[in-house]
mmCIF file of C-alpha atoms in Angstrom:
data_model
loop_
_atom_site.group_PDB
_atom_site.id
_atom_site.type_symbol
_atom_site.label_atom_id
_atom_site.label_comp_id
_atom_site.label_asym_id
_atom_site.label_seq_id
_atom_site.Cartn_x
_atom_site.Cartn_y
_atom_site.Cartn_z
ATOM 1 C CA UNK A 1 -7.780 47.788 -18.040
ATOM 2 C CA UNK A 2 -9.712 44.726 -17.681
ATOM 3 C CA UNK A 3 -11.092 42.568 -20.775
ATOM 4 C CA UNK A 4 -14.558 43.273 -19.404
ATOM 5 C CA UNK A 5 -13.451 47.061 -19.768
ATOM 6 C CA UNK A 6 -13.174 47.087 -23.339
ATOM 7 C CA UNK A 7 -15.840 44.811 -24.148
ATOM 8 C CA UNK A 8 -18.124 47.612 -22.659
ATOM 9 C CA UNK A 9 -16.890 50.558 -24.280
ATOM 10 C CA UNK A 10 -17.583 48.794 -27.976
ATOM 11 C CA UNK A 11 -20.889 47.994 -26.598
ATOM 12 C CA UNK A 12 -23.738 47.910 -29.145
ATOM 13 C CA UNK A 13 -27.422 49.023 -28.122
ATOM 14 C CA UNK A 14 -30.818 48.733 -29.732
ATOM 15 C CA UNK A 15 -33.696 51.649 -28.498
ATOM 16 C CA UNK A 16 -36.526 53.356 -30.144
ATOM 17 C CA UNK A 17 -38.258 49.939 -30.773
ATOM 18 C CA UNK A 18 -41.896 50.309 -33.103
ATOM 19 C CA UNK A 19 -43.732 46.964 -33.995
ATOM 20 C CA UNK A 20 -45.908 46.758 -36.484
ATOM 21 C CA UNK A 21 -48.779 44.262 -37.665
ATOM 22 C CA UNK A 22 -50.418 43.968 -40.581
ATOM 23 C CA UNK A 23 -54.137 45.318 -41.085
ATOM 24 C CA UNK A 24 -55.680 41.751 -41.353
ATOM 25 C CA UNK A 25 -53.906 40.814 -38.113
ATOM 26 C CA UNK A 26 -54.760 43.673 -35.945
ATOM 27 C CA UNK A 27 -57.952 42.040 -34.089
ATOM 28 C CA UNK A 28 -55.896 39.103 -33.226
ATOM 29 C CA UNK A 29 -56.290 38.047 -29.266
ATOM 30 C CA UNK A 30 -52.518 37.489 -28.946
ATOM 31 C CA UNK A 31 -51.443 40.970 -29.504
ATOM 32 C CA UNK A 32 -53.453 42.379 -26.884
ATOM 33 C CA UNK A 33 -50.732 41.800 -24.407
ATOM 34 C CA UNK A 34 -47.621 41.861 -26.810
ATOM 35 C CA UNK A 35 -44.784 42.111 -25.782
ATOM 36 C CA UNK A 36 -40.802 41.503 -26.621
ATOM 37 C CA UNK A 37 -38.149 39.406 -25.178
ATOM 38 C CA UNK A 38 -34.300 39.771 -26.749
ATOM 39 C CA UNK A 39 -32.696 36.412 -26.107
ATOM 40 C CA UNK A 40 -29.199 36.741 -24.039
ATOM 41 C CA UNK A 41 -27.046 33.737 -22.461
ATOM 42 C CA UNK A 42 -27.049 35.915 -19.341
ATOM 43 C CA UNK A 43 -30.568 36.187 -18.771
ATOM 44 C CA UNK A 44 -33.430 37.337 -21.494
ATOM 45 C CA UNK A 45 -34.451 40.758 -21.154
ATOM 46 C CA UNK A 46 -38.216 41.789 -22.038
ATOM 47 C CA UNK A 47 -39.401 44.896 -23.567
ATOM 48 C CA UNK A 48 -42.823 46.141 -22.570
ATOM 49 C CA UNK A 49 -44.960 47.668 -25.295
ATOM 50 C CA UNK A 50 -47.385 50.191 -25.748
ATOM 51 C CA UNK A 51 -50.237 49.987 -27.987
ATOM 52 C CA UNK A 52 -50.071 52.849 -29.976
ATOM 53 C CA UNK A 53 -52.610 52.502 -32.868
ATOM 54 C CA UNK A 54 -54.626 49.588 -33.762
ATOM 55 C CA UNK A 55 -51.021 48.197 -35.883
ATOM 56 C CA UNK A 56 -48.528 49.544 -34.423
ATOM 57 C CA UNK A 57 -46.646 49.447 -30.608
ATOM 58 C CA UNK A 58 -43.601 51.380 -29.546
ATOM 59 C CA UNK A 59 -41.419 50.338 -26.380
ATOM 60 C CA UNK A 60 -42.937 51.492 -23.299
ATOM 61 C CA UNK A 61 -39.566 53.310 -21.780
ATOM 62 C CA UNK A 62 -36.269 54.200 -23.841
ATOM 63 C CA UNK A 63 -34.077 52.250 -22.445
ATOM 64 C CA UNK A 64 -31.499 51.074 -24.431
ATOM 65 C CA UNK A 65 -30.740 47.391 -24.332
ATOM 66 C CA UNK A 66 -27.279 45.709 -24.959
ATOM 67 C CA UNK A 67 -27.056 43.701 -28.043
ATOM 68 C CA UNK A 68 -24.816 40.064 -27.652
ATOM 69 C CA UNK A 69 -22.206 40.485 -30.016
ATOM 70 C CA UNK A 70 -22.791 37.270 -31.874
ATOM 71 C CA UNK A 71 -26.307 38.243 -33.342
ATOM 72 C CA UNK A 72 -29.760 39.500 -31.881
ATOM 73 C CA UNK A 73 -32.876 37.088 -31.674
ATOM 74 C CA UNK A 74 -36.026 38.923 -30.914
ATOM 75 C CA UNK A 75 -39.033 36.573 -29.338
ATOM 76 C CA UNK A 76 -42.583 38.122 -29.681
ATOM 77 C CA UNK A 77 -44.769 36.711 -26.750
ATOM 78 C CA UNK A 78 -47.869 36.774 -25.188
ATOM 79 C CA UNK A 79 -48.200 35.984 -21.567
ATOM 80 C CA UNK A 80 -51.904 34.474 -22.494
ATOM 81 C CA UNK A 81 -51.032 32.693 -25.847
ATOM 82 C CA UNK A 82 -46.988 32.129 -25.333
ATOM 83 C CA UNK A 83 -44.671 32.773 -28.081
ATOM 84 C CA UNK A 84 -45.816 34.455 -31.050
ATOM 85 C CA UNK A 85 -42.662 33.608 -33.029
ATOM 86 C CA UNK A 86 -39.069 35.487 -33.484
ATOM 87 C CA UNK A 87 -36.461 37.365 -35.445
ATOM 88 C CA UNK A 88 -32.935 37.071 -35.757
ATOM 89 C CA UNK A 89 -29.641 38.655 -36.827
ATOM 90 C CA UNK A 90 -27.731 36.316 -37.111
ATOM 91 C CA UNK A 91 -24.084 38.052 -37.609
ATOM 92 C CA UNK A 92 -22.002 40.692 -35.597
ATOM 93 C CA UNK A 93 -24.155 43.347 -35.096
ATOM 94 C CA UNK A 94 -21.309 46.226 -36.444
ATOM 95 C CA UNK A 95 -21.776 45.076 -39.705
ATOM 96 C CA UNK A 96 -24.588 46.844 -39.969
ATOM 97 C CA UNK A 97 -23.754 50.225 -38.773
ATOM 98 C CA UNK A 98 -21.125 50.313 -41.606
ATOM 99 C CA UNK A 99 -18.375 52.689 -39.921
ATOM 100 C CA UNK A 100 -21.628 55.095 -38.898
ATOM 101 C CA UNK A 101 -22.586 55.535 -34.898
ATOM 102 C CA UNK A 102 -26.070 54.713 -36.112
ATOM 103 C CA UNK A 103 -28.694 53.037 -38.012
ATOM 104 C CA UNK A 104 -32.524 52.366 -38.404
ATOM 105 C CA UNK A 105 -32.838 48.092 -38.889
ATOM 106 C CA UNK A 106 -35.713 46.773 -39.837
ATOM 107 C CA UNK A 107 -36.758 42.866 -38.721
ATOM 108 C CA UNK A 108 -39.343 40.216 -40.159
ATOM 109 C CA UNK A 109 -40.414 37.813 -37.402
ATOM 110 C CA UNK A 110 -41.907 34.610 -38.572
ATOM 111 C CA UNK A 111 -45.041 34.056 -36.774
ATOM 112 C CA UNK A 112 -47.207 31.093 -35.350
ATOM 113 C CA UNK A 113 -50.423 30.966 -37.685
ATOM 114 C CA UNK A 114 -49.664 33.206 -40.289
ATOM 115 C CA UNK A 115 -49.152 36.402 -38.152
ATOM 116 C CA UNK A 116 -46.873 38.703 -39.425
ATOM 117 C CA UNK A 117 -44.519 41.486 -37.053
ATOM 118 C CA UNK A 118 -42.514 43.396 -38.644
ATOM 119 C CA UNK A 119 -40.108 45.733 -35.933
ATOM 120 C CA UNK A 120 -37.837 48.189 -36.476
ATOM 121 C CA UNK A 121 -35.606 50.085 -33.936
ATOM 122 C CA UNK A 122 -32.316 51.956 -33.998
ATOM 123 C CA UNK A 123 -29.321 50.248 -33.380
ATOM 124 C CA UNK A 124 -25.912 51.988 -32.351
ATOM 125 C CA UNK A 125 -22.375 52.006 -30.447
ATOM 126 C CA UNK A 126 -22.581 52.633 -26.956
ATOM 127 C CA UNK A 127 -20.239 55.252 -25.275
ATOM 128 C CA UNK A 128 -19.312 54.839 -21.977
ATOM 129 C CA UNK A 129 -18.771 57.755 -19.702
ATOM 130 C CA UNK A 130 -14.988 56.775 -19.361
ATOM 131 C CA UNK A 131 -14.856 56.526 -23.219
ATOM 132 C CA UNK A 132 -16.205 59.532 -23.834
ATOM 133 C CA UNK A 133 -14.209 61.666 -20.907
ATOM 134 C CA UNK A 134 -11.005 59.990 -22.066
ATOM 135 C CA UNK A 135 -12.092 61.445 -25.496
ATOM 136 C CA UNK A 136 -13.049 65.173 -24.503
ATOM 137 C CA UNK A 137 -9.584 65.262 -22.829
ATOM 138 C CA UNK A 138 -7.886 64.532 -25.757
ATOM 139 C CA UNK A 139 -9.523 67.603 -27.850
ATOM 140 C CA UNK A 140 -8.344 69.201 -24.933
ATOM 141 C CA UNK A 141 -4.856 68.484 -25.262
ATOM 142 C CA UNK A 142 -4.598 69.471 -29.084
ATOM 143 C CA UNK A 143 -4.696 72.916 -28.034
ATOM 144 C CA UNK A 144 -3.921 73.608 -24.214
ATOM 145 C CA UNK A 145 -3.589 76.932 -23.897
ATOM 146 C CA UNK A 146 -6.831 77.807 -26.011
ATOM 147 C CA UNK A 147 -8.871 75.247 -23.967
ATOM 148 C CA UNK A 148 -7.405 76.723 -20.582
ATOM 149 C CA UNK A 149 -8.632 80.095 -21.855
ATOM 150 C CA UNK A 150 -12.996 78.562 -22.681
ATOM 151 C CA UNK A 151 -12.269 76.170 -19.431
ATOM 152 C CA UNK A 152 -14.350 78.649 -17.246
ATOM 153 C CA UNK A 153 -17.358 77.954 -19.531
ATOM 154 C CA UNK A 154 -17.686 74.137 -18.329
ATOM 155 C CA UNK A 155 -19.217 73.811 -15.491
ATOM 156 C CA UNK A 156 -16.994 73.083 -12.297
ATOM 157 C CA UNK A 157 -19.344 70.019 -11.915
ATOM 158 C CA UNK A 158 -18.319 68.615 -14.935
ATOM 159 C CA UNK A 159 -16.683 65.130 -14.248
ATOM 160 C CA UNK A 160 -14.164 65.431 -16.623
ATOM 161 C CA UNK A 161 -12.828 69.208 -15.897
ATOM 162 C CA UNK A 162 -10.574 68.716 -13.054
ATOM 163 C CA UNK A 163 -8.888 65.732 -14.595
ATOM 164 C CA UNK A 164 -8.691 67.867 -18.081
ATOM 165 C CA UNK A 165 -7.096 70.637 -16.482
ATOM 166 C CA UNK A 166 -4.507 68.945 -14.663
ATOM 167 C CA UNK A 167 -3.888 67.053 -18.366
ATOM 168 C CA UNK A 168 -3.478 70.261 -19.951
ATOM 169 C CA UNK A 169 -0.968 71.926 -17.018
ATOM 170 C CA UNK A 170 1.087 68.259 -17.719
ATOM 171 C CA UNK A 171 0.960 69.201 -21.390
ATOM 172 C CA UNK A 172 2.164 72.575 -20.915
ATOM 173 C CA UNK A 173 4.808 71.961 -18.429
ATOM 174 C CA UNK A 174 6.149 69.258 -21.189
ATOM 175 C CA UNK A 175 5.675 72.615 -23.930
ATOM 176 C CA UNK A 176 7.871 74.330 -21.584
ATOM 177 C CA UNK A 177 10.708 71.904 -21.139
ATOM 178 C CA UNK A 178 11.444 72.359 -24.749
ATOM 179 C CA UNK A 179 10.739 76.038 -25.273
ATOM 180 C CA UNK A 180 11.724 77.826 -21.653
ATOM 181 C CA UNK A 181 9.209 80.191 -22.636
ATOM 182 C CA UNK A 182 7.700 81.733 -19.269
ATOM 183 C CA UNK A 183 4.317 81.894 -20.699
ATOM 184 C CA UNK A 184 4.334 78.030 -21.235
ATOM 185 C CA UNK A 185 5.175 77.166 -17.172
ATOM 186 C CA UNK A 186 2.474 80.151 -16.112
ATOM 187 C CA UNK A 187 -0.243 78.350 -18.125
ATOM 188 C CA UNK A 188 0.656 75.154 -16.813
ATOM 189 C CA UNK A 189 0.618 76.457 -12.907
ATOM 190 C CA UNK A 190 -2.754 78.581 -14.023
ATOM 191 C CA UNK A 191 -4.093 74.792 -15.158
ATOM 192 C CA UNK A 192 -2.890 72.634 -12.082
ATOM 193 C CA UNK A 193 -3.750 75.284 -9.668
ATOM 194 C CA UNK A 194 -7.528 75.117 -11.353
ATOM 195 C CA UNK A 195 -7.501 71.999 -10.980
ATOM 196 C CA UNK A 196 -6.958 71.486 -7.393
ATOM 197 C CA UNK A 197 -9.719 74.164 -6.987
ATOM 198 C CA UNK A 198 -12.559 71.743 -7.883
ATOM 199 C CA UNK A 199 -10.887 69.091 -5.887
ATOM 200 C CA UNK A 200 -11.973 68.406 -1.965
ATOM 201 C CA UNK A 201 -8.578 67.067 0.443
ATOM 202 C CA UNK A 202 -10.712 63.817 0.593
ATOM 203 C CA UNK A 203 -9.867 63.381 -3.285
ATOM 204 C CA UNK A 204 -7.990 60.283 -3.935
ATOM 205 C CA UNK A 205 -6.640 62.470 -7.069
ATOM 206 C CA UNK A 206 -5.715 65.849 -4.351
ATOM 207 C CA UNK A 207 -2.483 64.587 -3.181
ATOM 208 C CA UNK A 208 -1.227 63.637 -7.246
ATOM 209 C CA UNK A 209 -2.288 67.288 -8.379
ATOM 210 C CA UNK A 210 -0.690 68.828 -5.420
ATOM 211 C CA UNK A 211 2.487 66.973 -6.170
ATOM 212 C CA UNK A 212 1.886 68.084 -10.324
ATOM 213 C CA UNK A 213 1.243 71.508 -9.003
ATOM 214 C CA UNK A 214 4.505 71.198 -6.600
ATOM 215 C CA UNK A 215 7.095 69.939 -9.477
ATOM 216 C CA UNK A 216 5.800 72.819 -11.711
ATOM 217 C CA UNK A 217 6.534 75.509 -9.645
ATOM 218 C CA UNK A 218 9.957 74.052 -9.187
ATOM 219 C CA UNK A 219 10.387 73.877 -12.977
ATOM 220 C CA UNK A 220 9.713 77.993 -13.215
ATOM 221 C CA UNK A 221 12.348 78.346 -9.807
ATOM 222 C CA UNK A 222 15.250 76.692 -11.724
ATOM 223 C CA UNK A 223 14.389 78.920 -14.922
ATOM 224 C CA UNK A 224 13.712 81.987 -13.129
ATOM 225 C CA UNK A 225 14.641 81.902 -9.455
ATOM 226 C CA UNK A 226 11.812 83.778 -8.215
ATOM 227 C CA UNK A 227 12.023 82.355 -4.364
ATOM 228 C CA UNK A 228 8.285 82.255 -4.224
ATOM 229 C CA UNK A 229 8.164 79.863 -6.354
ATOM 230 C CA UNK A 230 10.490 77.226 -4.778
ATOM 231 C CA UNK A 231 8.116 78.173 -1.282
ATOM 232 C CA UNK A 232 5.353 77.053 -3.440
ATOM 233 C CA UNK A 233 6.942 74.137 -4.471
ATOM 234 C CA UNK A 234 8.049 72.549 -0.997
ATOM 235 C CA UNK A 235 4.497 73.743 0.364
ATOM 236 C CA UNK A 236 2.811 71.663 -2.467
ATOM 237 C CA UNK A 237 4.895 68.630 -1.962
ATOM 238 C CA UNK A 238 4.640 68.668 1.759
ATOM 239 C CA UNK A 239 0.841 68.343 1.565
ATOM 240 C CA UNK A 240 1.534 65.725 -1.025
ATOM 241 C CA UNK A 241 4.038 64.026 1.022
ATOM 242 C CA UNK A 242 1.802 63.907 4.478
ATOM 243 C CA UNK A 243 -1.264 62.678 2.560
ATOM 244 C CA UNK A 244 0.560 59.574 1.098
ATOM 245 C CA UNK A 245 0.246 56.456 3.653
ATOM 246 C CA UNK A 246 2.899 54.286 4.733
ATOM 247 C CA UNK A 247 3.959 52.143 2.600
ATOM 248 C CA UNK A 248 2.801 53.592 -0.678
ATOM 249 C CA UNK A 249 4.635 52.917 -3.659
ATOM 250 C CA UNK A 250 5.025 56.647 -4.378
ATOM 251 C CA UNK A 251 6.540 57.448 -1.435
ATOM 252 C CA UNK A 252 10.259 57.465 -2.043
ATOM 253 C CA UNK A 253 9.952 59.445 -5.321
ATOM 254 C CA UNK A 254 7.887 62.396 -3.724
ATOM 255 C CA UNK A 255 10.794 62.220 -0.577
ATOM 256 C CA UNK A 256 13.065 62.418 -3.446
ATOM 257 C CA UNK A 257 11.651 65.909 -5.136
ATOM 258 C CA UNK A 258 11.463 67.464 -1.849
ATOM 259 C CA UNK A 259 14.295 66.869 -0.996
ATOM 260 C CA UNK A 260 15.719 68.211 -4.131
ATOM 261 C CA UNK A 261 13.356 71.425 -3.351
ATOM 262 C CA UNK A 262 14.740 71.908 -0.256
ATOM 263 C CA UNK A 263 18.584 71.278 -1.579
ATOM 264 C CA UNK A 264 17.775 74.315 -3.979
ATOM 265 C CA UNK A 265 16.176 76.930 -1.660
ATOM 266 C CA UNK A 266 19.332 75.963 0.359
ATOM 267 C CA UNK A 267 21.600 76.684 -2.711
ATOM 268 C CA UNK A 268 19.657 80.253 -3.437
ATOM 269 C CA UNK A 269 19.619 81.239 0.388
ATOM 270 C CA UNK A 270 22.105 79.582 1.910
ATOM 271 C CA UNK A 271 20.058 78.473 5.174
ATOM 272 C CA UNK A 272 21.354 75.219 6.910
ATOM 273 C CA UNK A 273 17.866 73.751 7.570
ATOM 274 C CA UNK A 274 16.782 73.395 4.257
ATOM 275 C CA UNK A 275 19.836 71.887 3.327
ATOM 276 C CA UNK A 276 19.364 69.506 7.052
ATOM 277 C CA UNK A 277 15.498 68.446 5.481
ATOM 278 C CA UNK A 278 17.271 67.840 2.122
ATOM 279 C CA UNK A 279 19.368 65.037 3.457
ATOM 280 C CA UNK A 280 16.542 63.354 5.420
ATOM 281 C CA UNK A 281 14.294 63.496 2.897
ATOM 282 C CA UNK A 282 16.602 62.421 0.146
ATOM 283 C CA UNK A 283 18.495 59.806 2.975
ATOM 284 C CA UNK A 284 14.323 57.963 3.586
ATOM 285 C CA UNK A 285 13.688 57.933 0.034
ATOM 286 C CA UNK A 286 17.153 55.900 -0.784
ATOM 287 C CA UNK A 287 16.545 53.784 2.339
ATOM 288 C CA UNK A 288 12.906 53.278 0.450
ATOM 289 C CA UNK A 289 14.131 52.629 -3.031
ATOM 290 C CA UNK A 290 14.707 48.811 -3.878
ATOM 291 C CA UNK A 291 18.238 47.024 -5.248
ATOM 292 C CA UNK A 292 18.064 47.234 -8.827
ATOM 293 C CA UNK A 293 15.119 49.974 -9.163
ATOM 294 C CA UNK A 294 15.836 52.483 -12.304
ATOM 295 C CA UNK A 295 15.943 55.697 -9.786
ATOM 296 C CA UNK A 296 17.736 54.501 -7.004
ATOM 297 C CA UNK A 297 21.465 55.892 -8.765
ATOM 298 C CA UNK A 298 19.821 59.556 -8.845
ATOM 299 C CA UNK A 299 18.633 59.297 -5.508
ATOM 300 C CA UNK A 300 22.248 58.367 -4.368
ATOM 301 C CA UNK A 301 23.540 60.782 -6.653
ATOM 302 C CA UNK A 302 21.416 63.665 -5.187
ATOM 303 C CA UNK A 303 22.016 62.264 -1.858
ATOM 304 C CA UNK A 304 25.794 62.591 -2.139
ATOM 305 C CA UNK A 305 25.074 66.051 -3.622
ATOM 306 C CA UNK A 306 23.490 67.007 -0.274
ATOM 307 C CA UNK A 307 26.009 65.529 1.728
ATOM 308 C CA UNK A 308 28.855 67.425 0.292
ATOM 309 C CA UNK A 309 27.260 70.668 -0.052
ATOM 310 C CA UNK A 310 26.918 70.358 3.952
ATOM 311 C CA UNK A 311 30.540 68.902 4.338
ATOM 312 C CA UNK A 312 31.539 72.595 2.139
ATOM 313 C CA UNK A 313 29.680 74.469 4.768
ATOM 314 C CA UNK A 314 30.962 72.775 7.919
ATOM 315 C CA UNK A 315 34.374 70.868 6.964
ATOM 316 C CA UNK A 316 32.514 67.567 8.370
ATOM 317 C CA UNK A 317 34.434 64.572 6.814
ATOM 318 C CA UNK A 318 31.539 62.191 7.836
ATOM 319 C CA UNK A 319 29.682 64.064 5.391
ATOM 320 C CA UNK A 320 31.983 63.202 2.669
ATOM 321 C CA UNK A 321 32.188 59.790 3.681
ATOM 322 C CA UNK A 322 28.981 59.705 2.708
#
């Protein structure tokens, strides 16, 4: 994540501006056309006002407007009389929220003449979208199988769901690794298989939750050996696998769990192509694996697994010179 990244995720925003006059002051000329300008280093930004009452305008729209974290000035102006005079906080804005999302501030500008503004408007920490996705999927992840159960109430629109349900199948699938209980891997392939519903193939994310989906079903064939589950498995990496390009840096590890795949459908049925795909796979995914990289000893090790499970079958001793 970039430094620009964060900065905007601890953003703070002023909105629901009101200025206010003073009775005396409300037949002054200049605040016919009031208006406000907050000062910024990248360029000022005006707010437009609407004369609500004879003392008092409120901001014409509700957009927010991005507070520089070093203090906010504030210029009253009038594009017949000029500058009016100003306002200023003059510390970090977050002091003033004091731990809360929100507050109501209230300014004093010193104006030209004797005129006195006083403005108030609401000032509080902006939430990006990513922020506050990254933050839903967390709740989600305290309690994965409960969420998977309301899931059907969001909305398949929902930017966040796909991403939380494939979270929550990765969360279960780790469950399951440490309690082998069957109900643990179904939820997870329930969640990843959701998922990939509310995905379309042009999804840069498809081909990751196909491979998530893949490994999972493979995790339930080694428990259970139900062979439909090891079919699913090599059919979810193989769409995984073709939708990579060349040259991608995940390449050699998806190679490497198919190939493993196919090595155990081979083990559980015995058939001599699956063990044949096995060794390609697994013999591309060494041949892609660097000097030095942390998984290239089990892909050799898996490799040399493949090999001699094909020299037991056929008595080839170039297989176990392998």
């Amino acid at each position: 994540m970039s430094d620009n990244s964060r900065a905007e995720k601890n953003e703070i925003h002023i909105h629901e501006i009101l200025v206010q006059c003073t009775k005396q002051d409300a037949d002054r000329p200049e605040l016919n056309d009031l208006e406000l300008v907050v000062i910024k280093a990248q360029g000022n930004v005006p707010i437009q006002l609407t004369r609500v009452s004879g003392t008092t305008w409120k901001q014409r729209n509700q957009d927010s407007i991005r507070v520089p974290p070093k203090g906010l000035v504030l210029v009253a102006t009038s594009e017949r009389h000029g500058d009016l005079g100003f306002g200023c906080i003059e510390e970090d804005p977050t002091k003033f929220l004091r731990g809360q999302e929100d507050s109501r501030c209230n300014l004093q500008l010193e104006g030209e003449n004797g005129l006195a503004l006083s403005i108030s408007f609401r000032l509080y920490k902006h939430v990006s979208n990513e922020t506050r996705s990254q933050s839903l999927i967390e709740q989600m992840l305290a309690d994965p199988s409960m969420v998977l159960k309301l899931s059907s109430l969001v909305p398949d629109d929902n930017p966040v769901k796909a991403d939380g349900l494939n979270a929550i199948g990765a969360k279960l699938q780790e469950k399951f690794a440490t309690t082998q209980d069957k109900a643990d891997i179904d939820e997870a392939i329930n969640a990843y298989e959701k998922a990939l519903r509310l995905l379309s193939a042009d999804d840069a994310r498809f081909l990751v939750f196909q491979h998530d989906a893949g490994m999972a079903y493979d995790d339930r064939f080694l428990r259970f050996g139900n062979i439909g589950d090891i079919n699913m498995a090599i059919e979810r990496l193989q769409i995984s696998l073709t939708m990579l390009p060349k040259g991608d840096e995940k390449l050699p590890a998806v190679q490497n769990n198919l190939g493993s795949c196919f090595a155990e459908r081979f083990a559980h049925t015995g058939n001599m192509d699956d063990l044949t795909q096995s060794i390609q796979l697994q013999q591309q995914a060494v041949e892609l694996t660097p000097e030095g990289h942390a998984d290239l000893p089990s892909r050799l090790n898996n490799l040399g697994n493949s090999f001699m499970h094909r020299f037991e079958r056929t008595g080839d001793l170039h297989d176990i010179g392998q």
